[in-house]
Amino acid sequence: MGTPDQLNEATPDELSEADFRSLHRRLSGRAPGGVTSRGALDTITAEQVLAAVREVRTGRTVSLAAPVNTRPGPDDADPAEHRLTAPPDARPAAEGLEFARDRFAMNVHGDVDSHLDALCHVIYDGTLHGGVPAAGALSPDGASELSVELARDGIVGRGVLLDVPRLHGVPWLEPGTNVSAEDLAAAEARQGVRVGRGDILLVRVGHRRRREELGPWDVADARAGLHPTAMEFLAEREVAVLGGDGNNDTAPSAVEGVAFPVHVLAVHAMGLHLLDYLRFEDLAEICAREARWSFLCVIAPLRLPAATGSPVNPLAIL
């Protein structure tokens, strides 16, 4: 949670906006890889990719994405749309050649579908990551700087899953629960793994399992996620990417006047690409059974040159 001389907390979980800005300044100065156009992706070297490939033992692949949601709900008032565009009325002819065709439309940054946040996604005090003026970089045609195109060649590296509900002996963390840096370190110790420079850190809070078992709820009001001070753990370890099975941010926010403090710290201050609303249930079961929590991770966003993010289907290769 930080030391008393660093933070003047109103409660053990709440930060004032002044304390948050102080934390933002500290993390900006410790951005993994420095403040560059690619942000923390520069911490993944060719040597680290080769080392991550050696994590593969069985060749098994596991999707870390949830199925695209097309049903309205309390957490998705405007879900993705999918319709068949051919053959007409979905009635194929009895003879001859035809093609079935379809169309998808979706809001990338929703509260259900798995997606990647680009470095242009978060605007704070009128700037993007690295102090890039947002007014000059964003237009109705998209982002001219820091778009998801930075990840056009994919993100490949060592993935590490930290299962916080498993640490506490529960299937999921209840909405509103904050994950601390101490929780992350304790999960490391319990699982016998250590997060390091250039890793793709995946933090399970159980959001997806709770949704699947209890049904959707209004996640804008309540969801489990990381406490802003937990980002110091990521800065110390110099991780390359952060992913969660929720939004990564807790609701209600732990910071007065800042609704998504982890997004601000991760994307804007530290240059981390964020993965939101992934699904870890299959992977967590395999990792627990095999007592291994690291693996090769491959993330391939769509080639969307001016986009602020992309739908994504990350893969863990064990």
Coordinates of C-alpha atoms in Angstrom, one line a residue:
M1 CA 0.0 0.0 0.0
G2 CA 3.0 2.3 0.2
T3 CA 4.8 3.8 3.2
P4 CA 3.3 6.6 5.4
D5 CA 5.7 9.2 4.0
Q6 CA 4.6 8.3 0.5
L7 CA 0.8 8.3 0.9
N8 CA -1.6 10.1 3.1
E9 CA -4.5 7.7 2.9
A10 CA -8.1 8.5 4.1
T11 CA -8.7 4.8 4.5
P12 CA -6.5 1.7 3.9
D13 CA -7.9 1.6 0.3
E14 CA -8.5 5.3 -0.6
L15 CA -6.0 7.8 -2.1
S16 CA -6.5 11.5 -2.4
E17 CA -6.0 13.0 -5.8
A18 CA -2.8 14.6 -4.6
D19 CA -1.4 11.3 -3.5
F20 CA -2.4 9.8 -6.8
R21 CA -0.6 12.5 -8.7
S22 CA 2.5 11.9 -6.6
L23 CA 2.3 8.2 -7.4
H24 CA 1.8 9.0 -11.1
R25 CA 4.9 11.1 -11.1
R26 CA 7.0 8.4 -9.5
L27 CA 5.8 5.7 -11.9
S28 CA 6.3 8.0 -14.9
G29 CA 9.9 8.4 -13.9
R30 CA 10.3 4.6 -13.6
A31 CA 8.5 3.6 -16.8
P32 CA 9.8 0.2 -18.0
G33 CA 12.1 0.7 -20.9
G34 CA 11.9 4.5 -20.5
V35 CA 9.3 6.7 -22.1
T36 CA 9.4 5.6 -25.7
S37 CA 7.0 5.3 -28.6
R38 CA 6.5 1.6 -27.9
G39 CA 6.4 2.0 -24.2
A40 CA 7.1 -1.0 -22.0
L41 CA 7.0 -3.3 -25.1
D42 CA 10.7 -2.4 -25.4
T43 CA 11.5 -4.5 -22.4
I44 CA 10.8 -7.7 -24.4
T45 CA 14.0 -8.5 -26.2
A46 CA 14.7 -11.2 -28.8
E47 CA 16.6 -13.2 -26.2
Q48 CA 13.6 -13.1 -23.9
V49 CA 11.3 -14.3 -26.7
L50 CA 13.6 -17.2 -27.3
A51 CA 13.6 -18.0 -23.5
A52 CA 9.8 -17.8 -23.5
V53 CA 9.7 -20.3 -26.3
R54 CA 11.6 -22.7 -24.1
E55 CA 8.7 -22.6 -21.6
V56 CA 6.8 -24.8 -24.0
R57 CA 6.7 -28.4 -22.8
T58 CA 3.6 -30.1 -24.1
G59 CA 2.6 -27.9 -27.0
R60 CA -0.9 -27.4 -25.6
T61 CA -2.6 -24.1 -26.5
V62 CA -5.2 -22.3 -24.4
S63 CA -7.3 -19.3 -25.4
L64 CA -7.3 -16.4 -22.9
A65 CA -10.2 -14.6 -24.5
A66 CA -13.9 -14.9 -23.7
P67 CA -16.5 -15.5 -26.5
V68 CA -17.6 -12.3 -28.1
N69 CA -20.8 -11.2 -26.4
T70 CA -23.9 -10.4 -28.5
R71 CA -26.6 -10.2 -25.8
P72 CA -27.5 -7.0 -24.0
G73 CA -27.0 -7.0 -20.2
P74 CA -26.3 -4.8 -17.2
D75 CA -22.6 -4.7 -18.1
D76 CA -23.1 -4.5 -21.9
A77 CA -25.9 -2.3 -23.0
D78 CA -24.5 -2.1 -26.6
P79 CA -23.1 -5.5 -27.3
A80 CA -21.3 -6.7 -30.4
E81 CA -23.5 -7.3 -33.5
H82 CA -23.1 -10.3 -35.7
R83 CA -25.3 -11.1 -38.6
L84 CA -25.2 -13.3 -41.7
T85 CA -25.2 -11.2 -44.8
A86 CA -25.3 -14.0 -47.4
P87 CA -27.0 -16.1 -48.6
P88 CA -30.2 -13.9 -48.5
D89 CA -32.4 -14.7 -45.5
A90 CA -29.9 -17.5 -44.7
R91 CA -31.6 -19.7 -47.3
P92 CA -29.1 -21.4 -49.5
A93 CA -30.1 -22.5 -53.0
A94 CA -30.5 -26.1 -53.7
E95 CA -27.9 -26.1 -56.4
G96 CA -24.8 -24.3 -57.4
L97 CA -22.0 -22.4 -55.6
E98 CA -22.7 -19.8 -52.8
F99 CA -20.7 -18.3 -50.0
A100 CA -21.9 -17.7 -46.4
R101 CA -20.8 -14.3 -45.3
D102 CA -21.2 -12.3 -42.1
R103 CA -20.5 -9.0 -40.5
F104 CA -19.3 -8.0 -37.0
A105 CA -19.5 -4.6 -35.3
M106 CA -18.4 -4.0 -31.8
N107 CA -17.3 -1.4 -29.3
V108 CA -13.7 -2.3 -28.6
H109 CA -13.5 -0.8 -25.0
G110 CA -16.6 -2.4 -23.5
D111 CA -17.0 -4.2 -20.2
V112 CA -17.4 -7.7 -21.5
D113 CA -15.4 -8.5 -24.6
S114 CA -11.6 -9.3 -24.4
H115 CA -9.6 -6.4 -25.9
L116 CA -6.2 -4.7 -25.9
D117 CA -5.8 -1.0 -24.9
A118 CA -3.3 0.9 -27.0
L119 CA -1.1 3.7 -25.6
C120 CA -3.4 6.3 -27.1
H121 CA -6.4 5.1 -25.2
V122 CA -5.8 7.1 -22.0
I123 CA -5.9 10.9 -21.9
Y124 CA -4.8 12.5 -18.7
D125 CA -4.3 16.2 -18.3
G126 CA -4.7 16.6 -22.0
T127 CA -1.8 14.3 -22.9
L128 CA -1.1 10.7 -23.9
H129 CA 1.8 8.5 -22.7
G130 CA 5.1 10.3 -22.9
G131 CA 3.5 13.7 -22.8
V132 CA 2.2 13.6 -26.4
P133 CA -0.5 16.3 -26.7
A134 CA -3.8 14.5 -27.2
A135 CA -5.3 17.3 -29.3
G136 CA -2.7 16.8 -32.0
A137 CA -2.7 13.0 -31.9
L138 CA -6.4 12.3 -32.0
S139 CA -9.0 13.1 -34.6
P140 CA -12.3 11.7 -35.9
D141 CA -10.2 9.5 -38.3
G142 CA -8.3 7.9 -35.4
A143 CA -5.0 8.2 -33.6
S144 CA -1.9 9.5 -35.5
E145 CA 0.4 8.5 -32.6
L146 CA 0.6 5.6 -30.1
S147 CA -2.1 3.6 -31.8
V148 CA -2.5 -0.2 -31.6
E149 CA -0.3 -0.3 -34.8
L150 CA 2.7 -0.3 -32.4
A151 CA 1.8 -3.9 -31.6
R152 CA 1.4 -4.8 -35.3
D153 CA 4.1 -7.5 -35.1
G154 CA 2.4 -9.1 -32.2
I155 CA 3.4 -9.3 -28.5
V156 CA 5.3 -12.5 -27.7
G157 CA 6.9 -13.3 -24.4
R158 CA 6.8 -15.1 -21.1
G159 CA 3.3 -15.0 -19.6
V160 CA 2.9 -15.3 -15.8
L161 CA -0.5 -15.9 -14.2
L162 CA -1.0 -14.8 -10.6
D163 CA -4.3 -16.3 -9.2
V164 CA -5.3 -14.1 -6.4
P165 CA -8.6 -15.9 -5.5
R166 CA -6.7 -19.1 -5.2
L167 CA -4.3 -17.4 -2.8
H168 CA -7.3 -16.6 -0.5
G169 CA -9.1 -19.9 -1.0
V170 CA -12.1 -18.5 -2.9
P171 CA -13.5 -18.9 -6.4
W172 CA -13.4 -15.2 -7.1
L173 CA -12.9 -11.8 -5.4
E174 CA -16.1 -10.0 -4.6
P175 CA -16.8 -6.8 -6.6
G176 CA -15.1 -3.8 -5.0
T177 CA -12.1 -5.8 -3.7
N178 CA -8.7 -4.2 -4.2
V179 CA -5.7 -6.4 -5.0
S180 CA -2.6 -5.0 -3.4
A181 CA 1.1 -5.3 -4.2
E182 CA 1.3 -7.6 -1.1
D183 CA -1.3 -9.9 -2.7
L184 CA 0.7 -10.1 -5.9
A185 CA 3.9 -10.9 -4.0
A186 CA 2.1 -13.5 -1.8
A187 CA 0.6 -15.2 -4.9
E188 CA 4.1 -15.4 -6.4
A189 CA 5.4 -17.1 -3.3
R190 CA 2.5 -19.5 -3.1
Q191 CA 2.7 -20.4 -6.7
G192 CA 6.5 -20.7 -6.8
V193 CA 7.0 -18.2 -9.7
R194 CA 8.6 -14.8 -9.9
V195 CA 7.6 -12.0 -12.3
G196 CA 10.5 -10.4 -14.1
R197 CA 11.5 -7.8 -16.7
G198 CA 9.6 -8.1 -20.0
D199 CA 7.0 -10.5 -18.7
I200 CA 3.3 -10.4 -19.7
L201 CA 1.7 -10.4 -16.2
L202 CA -1.9 -11.8 -16.0
V203 CA -3.8 -11.2 -12.8
R204 CA -6.8 -13.3 -12.1
V205 CA -9.5 -11.9 -9.8
G206 CA -12.2 -14.3 -10.9
H207 CA -14.4 -11.7 -12.6
R208 CA -15.2 -14.0 -15.5
R209 CA -16.1 -17.0 -13.4
R210 CA -18.4 -15.0 -11.2
R211 CA -20.2 -13.7 -14.3
E212 CA -20.5 -17.2 -15.8
E213 CA -21.9 -18.7 -12.5
L214 CA -24.0 -15.8 -11.1
G215 CA -24.8 -13.8 -14.3
P216 CA -23.8 -10.3 -15.4
W217 CA -24.0 -7.3 -13.1
D218 CA -23.4 -3.5 -13.4
V219 CA -19.6 -3.5 -13.3
A220 CA -19.5 0.3 -13.4
D221 CA -20.7 0.2 -9.8
A222 CA -18.7 -2.7 -8.5
R223 CA -15.8 -4.9 -9.7
A224 CA -12.6 -6.3 -8.3
G225 CA -9.3 -5.1 -9.6
L226 CA -5.8 -3.8 -8.7
H227 CA -5.3 -1.1 -6.2
P228 CA -3.3 1.8 -7.7
T229 CA -0.4 1.3 -5.4
A230 CA -0.1 -2.3 -6.7
M231 CA 1.4 -0.7 -9.9
E232 CA 4.6 -0.1 -7.9
F233 CA 5.0 -3.9 -7.9
L234 CA 4.8 -3.9 -11.7
A235 CA 7.2 -1.0 -12.0
E236 CA 9.8 -2.7 -9.8
R237 CA 9.5 -5.9 -11.9
E238 CA 9.5 -4.0 -15.2
V239 CA 6.7 -6.0 -16.8
A240 CA 5.8 -5.4 -20.4
V241 CA 2.1 -5.9 -20.5
L242 CA -0.7 -6.2 -17.9
G243 CA -3.8 -8.3 -18.4
G244 CA -6.8 -9.1 -16.2
D245 CA -10.1 -11.1 -16.4
G246 CA -11.8 -7.9 -15.3
N247 CA -11.1 -4.2 -16.1
N248 CA -7.9 -4.2 -14.1
D249 CA -9.4 -1.2 -12.2
T250 CA -11.5 -1.6 -9.1
A251 CA -14.9 0.0 -8.8
P252 CA -15.7 2.1 -6.9
S253 CA -12.4 3.8 -7.6
A254 CA -9.9 4.0 -4.8
V255 CA -8.9 7.5 -5.9
E256 CA -10.9 10.7 -5.4
G257 CA -11.7 12.3 -8.7
V258 CA -10.1 9.6 -10.9
A259 CA -12.4 6.9 -12.1
F260 CA -9.8 4.5 -13.7
P261 CA -6.5 5.1 -11.8
V262 CA -4.9 1.8 -12.8
H263 CA -5.5 2.6 -16.5
V264 CA -4.0 6.1 -16.0
L265 CA -0.9 4.7 -14.2
A266 CA -0.4 1.7 -16.5
V267 CA -1.1 3.2 -19.9
H268 CA -0.3 6.9 -19.4
A269 CA 2.5 6.8 -16.8
M270 CA 4.2 3.4 -17.5
G271 CA 3.5 2.8 -21.2
L272 CA 1.9 -0.6 -20.6
H273 CA -0.5 -2.1 -23.1
L274 CA -3.5 -3.4 -21.1
L275 CA -5.6 -6.5 -21.7
D276 CA -9.1 -6.2 -20.3
Y277 CA -11.8 -8.8 -19.7
L278 CA -9.8 -11.9 -20.5
R279 CA -10.8 -15.4 -19.4
F280 CA -8.4 -17.4 -17.3
E281 CA -10.5 -20.3 -16.0
D282 CA -9.1 -23.0 -18.4
L283 CA -5.6 -21.8 -18.0
A284 CA -5.8 -21.5 -14.2
E285 CA -7.0 -25.1 -13.9
I286 CA -4.1 -26.4 -16.1
C287 CA -1.6 -24.3 -14.2
A288 CA -2.8 -25.5 -10.8
R289 CA -2.8 -29.2 -12.0
E290 CA 0.7 -29.0 -13.5
A291 CA 2.1 -26.7 -10.7
R292 CA 3.5 -24.3 -13.3
W293 CA 2.4 -20.7 -13.7
S294 CA 4.5 -19.4 -16.6
F295 CA 4.2 -20.2 -20.3
L296 CA 4.7 -18.8 -23.8
C297 CA 2.1 -16.1 -24.4
V298 CA 1.2 -14.8 -27.9
I299 CA -1.0 -11.7 -28.4
A300 CA -1.9 -10.7 -32.0
P301 CA -4.1 -7.6 -32.2
L302 CA -5.7 -6.7 -35.6
R303 CA -3.9 -4.4 -38.0
L304 CA -5.9 -1.3 -37.2
P305 CA -3.4 1.5 -38.0
A306 CA -5.2 4.4 -36.2
A307 CA -7.2 2.5 -33.6
T308 CA -7.1 3.0 -29.8
G309 CA -7.4 -0.8 -29.2
S310 CA -8.3 -4.1 -30.7
P311 CA -10.3 -7.2 -30.0
V312 CA -7.8 -9.9 -29.1
N313 CA -7.5 -13.6 -28.5
P314 CA -4.3 -14.1 -26.5
L315 CA -2.9 -17.7 -26.4
A316 CA -1.0 -19.4 -23.7
I317 CA 1.2 -22.2 -25.1
L318 CA 2.3 -24.7 -22.5

